[in-house]
Coordinates of C-alpha atoms in Angstrom, one line a residue:
M69 CA 0.0 0.0 0.0
N70 CA 2.8 2.4 0.9
L71 CA 4.5 1.7 -2.4
L72 CA 1.4 2.5 -4.4
Q73 CA 0.8 5.7 -2.4
T74 CA 4.5 6.7 -3.0
V75 CA 4.2 6.1 -6.8
L76 CA 0.9 8.0 -7.0
A77 CA 2.2 10.9 -4.9
F78 CA 5.3 11.1 -7.1
I79 CA 3.3 11.1 -10.3
V80 CA 0.9 13.7 -9.1
C81 CA 3.8 15.9 -7.8
L82 CA 5.9 15.7 -10.9
G83 CA 3.0 15.8 -13.3
T84 CA 1.7 19.0 -11.7
L85 CA 5.1 20.7 -11.8
V86 CA 5.8 19.7 -15.4
T87 CA 2.4 20.8 -16.5
I88 CA 2.7 24.2 -14.8
H89 CA 6.2 24.7 -16.1
E90 CA 5.2 24.0 -19.7
L91 CA 2.0 26.0 -19.4
G92 CA 4.2 29.0 -18.6
H93 CA 6.0 28.5 -21.9
Y94 CA 2.8 27.8 -23.8
L95 CA 0.7 30.8 -22.5
V96 CA 3.5 33.4 -23.0
A97 CA 4.2 31.9 -26.5
R98 CA 0.6 32.3 -27.5
W99 CA 0.6 35.8 -26.0
C100 CA 3.6 36.7 -28.1
G101 CA 1.9 35.3 -31.2
V102 CA 4.1 32.2 -31.7
K103 CA 2.4 29.2 -33.1
V104 CA 2.4 26.1 -30.8
L105 CA 2.4 22.7 -32.5
R106 CA 2.5 20.4 -29.5
F107 CA 2.1 20.5 -25.7
S108 CA 3.5 17.3 -24.1
V109 CA 3.4 16.1 -20.5
G110 CA 6.1 13.5 -20.3
M111 CA 8.8 12.5 -22.8
G112 CA 9.3 9.8 -25.4
K113 CA 6.5 7.8 -27.0
V114 CA 3.1 9.4 -27.2
I115 CA 0.4 7.3 -25.4
W116 CA -2.5 9.8 -25.7
S117 CA -3.1 12.8 -27.9
R118 CA -5.9 15.3 -28.9
R119 CA -5.9 18.5 -31.0
Y120 CA -7.6 21.6 -29.8
G121 CA -8.0 25.3 -30.8
A122 CA -7.7 27.4 -33.9
D123 CA -4.0 26.3 -34.4
Q124 CA -5.0 22.6 -33.8
T125 CA -2.3 22.3 -31.1
E126 CA -1.6 18.7 -30.2
W127 CA -2.0 18.0 -26.5
V128 CA -0.2 14.8 -25.6
I129 CA 0.8 12.5 -22.7
S130 CA 4.0 10.7 -23.3
A131 CA 5.4 7.5 -21.7
L132 CA 8.2 8.9 -19.5
P133 CA 6.8 11.1 -16.7
L134 CA 10.1 12.8 -16.0
G135 CA 9.7 16.0 -18.1
G136 CA 7.7 17.6 -20.8
Y137 CA 8.0 20.1 -23.6
V138 CA 6.2 22.7 -25.7
K139 CA 7.0 22.4 -29.4
M140 CA 6.7 25.7 -31.3
L141 CA 6.9 26.5 -35.0
D142 CA 10.7 26.7 -35.3
A143 CA 12.9 27.0 -38.4
R144 CA 15.7 25.2 -36.6
E145 CA 13.7 22.0 -36.5
G146 CA 12.7 21.5 -40.1
N147 CA 12.1 23.1 -43.5
L148 CA 9.3 25.6 -43.4
A149 CA 9.1 26.0 -47.2
G150 CA 5.5 26.2 -48.4
L151 CA 4.1 27.5 -45.3
P152 CA 1.8 30.5 -45.6
E153 CA 3.4 33.9 -44.8
A154 CA 0.9 34.3 -41.9
D155 CA 2.4 31.2 -40.2
L156 CA 6.0 32.1 -41.0
A157 CA 5.4 35.4 -39.2
R158 CA 4.5 33.3 -36.1
E159 CA 7.7 31.2 -36.2
F160 CA 9.8 31.4 -33.0
T161 CA 13.2 32.5 -34.3
R162 CA 11.6 35.4 -36.2
Q163 CA 10.4 37.0 -33.0
N164 CA 12.4 39.8 -31.4
V165 CA 14.9 38.8 -28.7
W166 CA 12.7 40.2 -25.8
K167 CA 9.8 38.0 -26.8
R168 CA 12.1 34.9 -27.0
I169 CA 13.4 35.8 -23.5
A170 CA 9.9 36.1 -22.2
I171 CA 8.8 32.8 -23.6
V172 CA 11.8 30.9 -22.3
A173 CA 11.7 32.5 -18.8
A174 CA 8.0 31.9 -18.4
G175 CA 8.5 28.2 -17.5
P176 CA 10.7 28.7 -14.4
L177 CA 8.6 31.8 -13.4
A178 CA 5.5 29.6 -13.5
N179 CA 7.1 27.2 -11.0
F180 CA 8.0 30.1 -8.7
L181 CA 4.4 31.4 -8.9
L182 CA 3.0 28.0 -8.1
A183 CA 5.2 27.8 -5.0
V184 CA 4.0 31.3 -3.9
L185 CA 0.4 30.3 -4.3
L186 CA 0.8 27.0 -2.4
F187 CA 2.7 28.6 0.5
A188 CA 0.3 31.5 0.7
G189 CA -2.6 29.2 0.8
L190 CA -1.0 27.2 3.6
Y191 CA -0.2 30.4 5.6
M192 CA -3.8 31.7 5.2
V193 CA -5.4 28.4 6.3
G194 CA -2.9 27.9 9.0
V195 CA -1.1 24.7 9.9
Q196 CA -0.6 23.1 13.3
E197 CA 3.1 22.9 14.0
P198 CA 5.4 22.1 16.9
A199 CA 6.5 25.3 18.8
S200 CA 10.1 26.4 18.7
K201 CA 10.6 25.2 22.3
V202 CA 13.6 22.9 22.7
S203 CA 15.0 20.1 24.8
V204 CA 18.8 20.2 25.1
Q205 CA 21.3 17.4 25.7
P206 CA 24.8 18.0 27.0
S207 CA 26.2 15.7 24.3
V208 CA 25.0 13.7 21.4
G209 CA 27.7 11.3 20.3
A210 CA 30.9 12.3 18.6
S211 CA 29.7 14.3 15.6
Q212 CA 30.9 17.8 14.9
G213 CA 28.7 20.2 16.8
A214 CA 27.7 17.6 19.4
G215 CA 26.3 19.3 22.5
A216 CA 26.8 22.8 20.9
A217 CA 23.4 24.0 22.0
W218 CA 24.2 23.1 25.6
V219 CA 27.7 24.6 25.5
A220 CA 26.2 27.8 24.0
G221 CA 23.9 28.1 27.0
L222 CA 20.5 26.7 25.9
R223 CA 18.6 24.5 28.3
S224 CA 15.5 22.3 28.0
G225 CA 12.3 24.2 28.0
D226 CA 13.8 27.3 26.4
Q227 CA 11.5 29.0 23.8
I228 CA 13.5 30.2 20.9
T229 CA 11.9 33.4 19.6
G230 CA 14.4 34.6 17.0
V231 CA 17.4 33.5 14.9
N232 CA 19.8 36.2 13.7
G233 CA 17.2 38.9 14.4
K234 CA 14.4 37.1 12.5
A235 CA 11.4 36.0 14.5
V236 CA 10.5 32.3 14.7
T237 CA 7.6 30.6 16.4
T238 CA 7.5 27.1 15.0
W239 CA 10.0 24.2 14.9
S240 CA 10.2 24.2 11.1
E241 CA 11.1 28.0 11.1
L242 CA 13.8 27.3 13.6
R243 CA 15.3 24.4 11.7
W244 CA 15.1 26.5 8.4
E245 CA 17.1 29.3 9.9
L246 CA 19.7 27.0 11.4
I247 CA 20.2 25.4 8.0
Q248 CA 20.8 28.9 6.6
G249 CA 23.5 29.3 9.2
V250 CA 25.1 26.0 8.1
I251 CA 25.1 27.0 4.5
N252 CA 26.4 30.5 5.2
R253 CA 29.0 29.2 7.7
S254 CA 28.2 32.1 10.0
D255 CA 27.6 32.5 13.7
V256 CA 23.9 32.0 14.6
L257 CA 22.5 34.3 17.3
L258 CA 19.5 32.8 19.1
S259 CA 17.0 34.9 21.0
V260 CA 15.5 32.9 23.9
E261 CA 12.7 33.2 26.4
R262 CA 13.3 31.2 29.6
A263 CA 10.3 30.5 31.8
G264 CA 10.5 32.7 35.0
Q265 CA 14.0 34.1 34.1
G266 CA 13.4 36.4 31.1
H267 CA 15.2 37.0 27.8
Y268 CA 18.6 35.7 26.8
N269 CA 20.8 35.7 23.7
F270 CA 23.1 32.8 22.9
V271 CA 25.5 32.2 20.0
L272 CA 26.1 29.0 18.0
P273 CA 29.7 29.5 16.6
A274 CA 30.1 29.0 12.9
V275 CA 33.0 26.6 13.5
L276 CA 30.5 24.1 15.0
L277 CA 28.0 24.6 12.2
A278 CA 30.3 24.3 9.2
G279 CA 30.7 20.5 9.3
L280 CA 27.0 19.7 9.7
D281 CA 25.1 17.9 6.9
I282 CA 22.0 19.8 5.9
E283 CA 20.5 16.6 4.6
G284 CA 20.7 15.1 8.1
D285 CA 19.3 16.1 11.4
V286 CA 20.8 19.5 11.9
T287 CA 19.0 20.2 15.2
G288 CA 19.8 16.8 16.5
D289 CA 23.5 17.1 15.7
L290 CA 23.5 20.3 17.7
G291 CA 22.0 18.5 20.7
M292 CA 18.6 20.1 20.3
G293 CA 15.2 18.4 20.1
M294 CA 11.6 19.4 20.2
A295 CA 10.6 20.0 23.8
R296 CA 8.1 17.4 25.0
P297 CA 5.7 17.4 28.0
L298 CA 6.5 15.8 31.3
P299 CA 5.9 12.0 31.2
V300 CA 2.4 12.0 32.7
V301 CA 0.2 8.9 32.3
Q302 CA -2.8 9.6 30.1
Q303 CA -4.5 6.2 30.0
V304 CA -4.0 2.8 31.6
I305 CA -5.4 -0.3 29.8
A306 CA -7.2 -2.7 32.1
G307 CA -5.4 -6.0 32.5
G308 CA -2.1 -4.8 31.2
P309 CA 1.3 -4.8 33.0
A310 CA 0.8 -1.1 34.0
A311 CA -2.7 -1.7 35.5
R312 CA -1.5 -4.8 37.4
A313 CA 1.4 -2.8 38.9
G314 CA -1.0 -0.1 40.1
L315 CA -0.1 2.7 37.7
Q316 CA -2.8 5.3 37.5
V317 CA -3.9 8.2 35.2
D318 CA -2.1 11.5 36.0
D319 CA 0.9 9.7 37.6
L320 CA 4.1 11.6 36.8
L321 CA 6.9 9.1 35.8
L322 CA 10.2 10.0 37.5
A323 CA 12.6 7.2 37.0
V324 CA 13.0 3.5 36.0
D325 CA 15.5 1.4 38.0
G326 CA 17.0 4.6 39.3
T327 CA 17.5 6.2 35.8
P328 CA 15.6 9.5 35.6
V329 CA 13.3 10.0 32.7
A330 CA 12.9 13.5 31.3
D331 CA 9.9 12.8 29.0
G332 CA 7.7 10.1 27.6
I333 CA 10.1 9.2 24.8
A334 CA 12.9 8.5 27.4
F335 CA 10.5 6.3 29.4
I336 CA 9.3 4.3 26.4
E337 CA 12.9 3.7 25.3
I338 CA 13.8 2.1 28.7
I339 CA 10.6 0.0 28.7
R340 CA 11.2 -1.2 25.2
G341 CA 14.5 -2.8 26.2
A342 CA 13.1 -4.4 29.4
A343 CA 10.8 -7.0 27.9
G344 CA 10.1 -9.9 30.3
R345 CA 12.1 -8.5 33.3
T346 CA 10.9 -6.7 36.4
V347 CA 11.6 -2.9 36.5
Q348 CA 11.1 -0.5 39.4
V349 CA 9.1 2.6 38.2
Q350 CA 9.2 5.6 40.4
V351 CA 6.2 7.9 40.1
R352 CA 4.8 11.0 41.8
R353 CA 1.1 10.8 42.7
A354 CA -0.8 13.6 44.5
G355 CA 2.5 15.0 45.8
Q356 CA 3.8 11.7 47.1
E357 CA 6.5 9.5 45.5
L358 CA 5.8 5.8 45.0
T359 CA 7.8 2.9 43.5
L360 CA 5.9 0.3 41.4
A361 CA 7.3 -3.0 40.2
M362 CA 6.1 -4.1 36.8
V363 CA 7.1 -6.5 34.1
P364 CA 6.9 -5.2 30.5
Q365 CA 5.2 -7.7 28.2
G366 CA 7.3 -8.7 25.2
E367 CA 5.8 -8.1 21.8
Q368 CA 7.1 -8.7 18.2
V369 CA 7.0 -5.7 16.0
P370 CA 8.5 -5.0 12.5
A371 CA 12.0 -3.7 12.7
A372 CA 11.2 -1.0 10.1
Q373 CA 8.3 0.3 12.2
L374 CA 10.5 0.6 15.3
A375 CA 13.3 2.3 13.3
G376 CA 10.8 4.7 11.8
K377 CA 9.6 5.8 15.3
D378 CA 13.2 6.3 16.4
G379 CA 13.9 8.5 13.4
K380 CA 16.5 6.0 12.2
D381 CA 16.8 3.9 9.1
S382 CA 13.2 2.9 8.2
K383 CA 14.5 0.2 5.8
A384 CA 15.4 -2.3 8.6
Q385 CA 14.3 -5.9 8.0
G386 CA 12.7 -8.6 10.2
T387 CA 11.1 -8.3 13.6
V388 CA 12.3 -7.3 17.1
T389 CA 11.0 -7.9 20.6
V390 CA 10.0 -4.8 22.6
G391 CA 8.6 -4.3 26.0
K392 CA 5.2 -2.8 26.4
I393 CA 3.1 -2.0 29.6
S394 CA -0.3 -1.1 28.0
A395 CA -0.4 2.5 29.0
Y396 CA -0.4 5.8 27.1
I397 CA 2.1 8.5 28.1
A398 CA 2.0 12.2 27.1
L399 CA 4.3 12.6 24.1
A400 CA 3.0 15.4 21.8
P401 CA 5.1 18.6 21.9
D402 CA 3.5 22.0 22.3
M403 CA 1.6 22.8 19.1
I404 CA 0.7 26.2 17.7
K405 CA -1.4 27.3 14.7
V406 CA -0.2 30.3 12.9
V407 CA -2.8 31.9 10.6
S408 CA -1.9 34.9 8.3
S409 CA -4.1 37.5 6.6
P410 CA -4.0 37.2 2.8
P411 CA -1.6 40.1 2.3
A412 CA 0.7 38.8 5.0
A413 CA 0.5 35.3 3.7
V414 CA 1.5 36.3 0.2
L415 CA 4.4 38.4 1.5
K416 CA 5.6 35.5 3.6
A417 CA 5.2 33.1 0.7
V418 CA 7.3 35.4 -1.6
Q419 CA 10.0 35.7 1.0
R420 CA 10.0 31.9 1.5
V421 CA 10.3 31.3 -2.2
W422 CA 13.1 33.8 -2.5
E423 CA 15.1 32.4 0.5
T424 CA 14.7 28.8 -0.8
S425 CA 15.9 29.9 -4.2
V426 CA 18.9 31.7 -2.8
M427 CA 19.7 28.6 -0.6
T428 CA 19.5 26.3 -3.6
V429 CA 21.9 28.5 -5.7
K430 CA 24.3 28.7 -2.8
M431 CA 24.3 24.9 -2.5
V432 CA 25.0 24.5 -6.2
G433 CA 27.9 27.0 -5.9
K434 CA 29.3 25.2 -2.8
M435 CA 29.2 21.8 -4.7
L436 CA 31.0 23.3 -7.6
V437 CA 33.9 24.6 -5.5
G438 CA 34.0 21.5 -3.3
E439 CA 32.6 23.0 -0.1
A440 CA 29.5 20.7 -0.2
S441 CA 29.3 17.1 -1.0
L442 CA 28.0 15.9 -4.3
K443 CA 25.8 13.4 -2.4
N444 CA 23.4 16.3 -2.0
V445 CA 22.5 15.8 -5.7
T446 CA 19.2 13.9 -5.6
G447 CA 17.1 12.3 -8.3
P448 CA 13.6 10.9 -9.0
L449 CA 13.9 8.0 -6.5
T450 CA 14.6 10.3 -3.5
I451 CA 11.8 12.7 -4.7
A452 CA 9.4 9.8 -4.9
D453 CA 10.4 8.6 -1.5
Y454 CA 9.9 12.1 0.1
A455 CA 6.6 12.5 -1.9
G456 CA 5.3 9.3 -0.4
Q457 CA 6.4 10.3 3.1
T458 CA 4.8 13.8 3.0
A459 CA 1.6 12.5 1.4
R460 CA 1.3 10.1 4.4
A461 CA 2.0 12.9 6.8
G462 CA -1.0 14.9 5.5
V463 CA -2.2 17.4 2.9
A464 CA -0.3 20.3 4.3
S465 CA 3.0 18.5 4.3
Y466 CA 2.5 17.2 0.8
L467 CA 1.6 20.6 -0.6
G468 CA 4.6 22.1 1.1
F469 CA 6.8 19.5 -0.5
I470 CA 5.3 20.2 -3.9
A471 CA 6.1 23.9 -3.4
F472 CA 9.7 23.1 -2.4
I473 CA 10.3 20.9 -5.5
S474 CA 8.6 23.5 -7.7
I475 CA 11.2 26.1 -6.5
S476 CA 14.0 23.6 -7.1
L477 CA 12.8 22.9 -10.6
G478 CA 12.5 26.6 -11.3
V479 CA 16.1 27.3 -10.1
M480 CA 17.7 24.3 -11.8
N481 CA 16.0 25.3 -15.1
L482 CA 17.6 28.8 -14.8
L483 CA 21.1 27.5 -14.5
P484 CA 23.2 28.6 -17.5
I485 CA 23.5 25.1 -18.9
P486 CA 22.8 24.5 -22.7
V487 CA 19.6 22.6 -23.3
L488 CA 18.0 24.1 -20.1
D489 CA 16.0 27.3 -20.2
G490 CA 18.9 29.1 -18.5
G491 CA 21.2 28.1 -21.4
H492 CA 18.8 29.7 -23.9
L493 CA 18.5 32.8 -21.7
L494 CA 22.3 33.1 -21.8
Y495 CA 22.3 33.0 -25.6
Y496 CA 19.6 35.6 -25.8
S497 CA 21.4 37.8 -23.3
L498 CA 24.6 37.7 -25.4
E499 CA 22.4 38.6 -28.4
V500 CA 21.1 41.6 -26.5
L501 CA 24.7 42.7 -25.6
T502 CA 26.3 42.1 -29.0
G503 CA 23.3 42.7 -31.4
R504 CA 24.0 39.3 -33.1
S505 CA 22.6 35.8 -32.4
V506 CA 24.9 33.1 -31.2
P507 CA 26.6 31.3 -34.2
E508 CA 24.8 28.1 -35.1
R509 CA 28.0 26.0 -34.9
F510 CA 28.7 27.3 -31.4
G511 CA 25.1 26.5 -30.4
E512 CA 25.5 22.9 -31.6
I513 CA 28.7 22.3 -29.7
A514 CA 27.2 23.8 -26.6
Q515 CA 24.1 21.6 -26.9
R516 CA 26.2 18.5 -27.0
F517 CA 28.1 19.7 -24.0
G518 CA 24.9 20.4 -22.1
I519 CA 23.4 17.0 -22.9
G520 CA 26.6 15.3 -21.7
L521 CA 26.5 17.4 -18.5
L522 CA 22.9 16.6 -17.8
L523 CA 23.4 12.9 -18.4
T524 CA 26.3 12.9 -16.0
L525 CA 24.2 14.7 -13.4
M526 CA 21.4 12.3 -13.9
L527 CA 23.7 9.3 -13.4
L528 CA 25.1 10.9 -10.2
A529 CA 21.6 11.6 -8.9
V530 CA 20.4 8.0 -9.5
F531 CA 23.6 6.7 -7.9
N532 CA 23.0 8.9 -4.8
D533 CA 19.4 7.8 -4.7
V534 CA 20.2 4.1 -4.8
V535 CA 22.9 4.5 -2.1
R536 CA 20.6 6.6 0.1
L537 CA 17.7 4.2 -0.2
L538 CA 19.8 1.1 0.3

């Protein structure tokens, strides 16, 4: 079922983005008076086609759903002898350079516009998100940046209200701004509200951010996690190990076998590893501390399910035995719903699209100069995997993912690589500056180079996808 959902989510995502991109080209081409012969969603063999309109434009769906194209009347693609003069006047290369620039640029701009509309809609409706309140660990393994949040002065329960002077209220906003700091290799100034103590400012040094992987868990590598509520018992199932031991609703869990538990996750982790053996659970009930002896019941669960809950590799195989006590513990972090007015939502959406575009360009630049790993180049398999995950997470997550991929598609198409829209825009820019079109021979050589470069990038992306998924 998950595989089918992933495939459908991928097809809907990519199909939507390709259609919007090509519609940008198509609509501006028609507006500029250029005759459009074919509008294709997908590449390769045509599997469905219909003709519509005064120009009898052929609308088709092709076999490979990894792209699309708009075919215009173009002298470079065949002999136009015998065509009526009215049609020749609508041929692409006969248009002035500014019309050609507009037609080519319209595709990426359509992707940016789609992202703005999606983000603005989400901001206007409002989305429930975890608040930017953190839990902080003194150390988290041996990775670079381990324990940096603790060393900087952050403590569990702190509410982060700003990053480098920019206000944040949700966990996603906080993570986004931290990623910006990793990319920029700059110090990150955190504005913090600490309950009962007031306002503080803490600095995460650039030297601790520089080595972090933006594809990984940036906040986790810094020793920061979403703050969770105290481990209070919310429900006890009759007849289970917890009920037999005397655990009650509203009991506050303090420790297991003398090991303190800070939240429900920590408690569950200990119980999972204690299947079949007696543990001493210390609780606080109505102001008094009690110790209850209970034996977690062993249960077989899929290893992939357990790994997914831990935030680790969800591709684990087989089953594992975990301990359970048949009780529900408070786990959900503080949630907030931020709703923006239409003008504010559009402004925030434009800003988000701009910041994401700039981040993407910076990452490309860092990969070119060797400051970022080429493993960040991802392809269709990774996109499909994330599409499935976000679709299962909910409509808001899925629409946000589509918006992000739409921005990436727009930016990548604007790169000055022959074959892509950015390569054509480079040619036309040279034509504006010199007053002459790029020589045909130069264009042919550049096209071959561009195709070779794109094939290389595609192979790298697929290789990274396979390594990441396996």
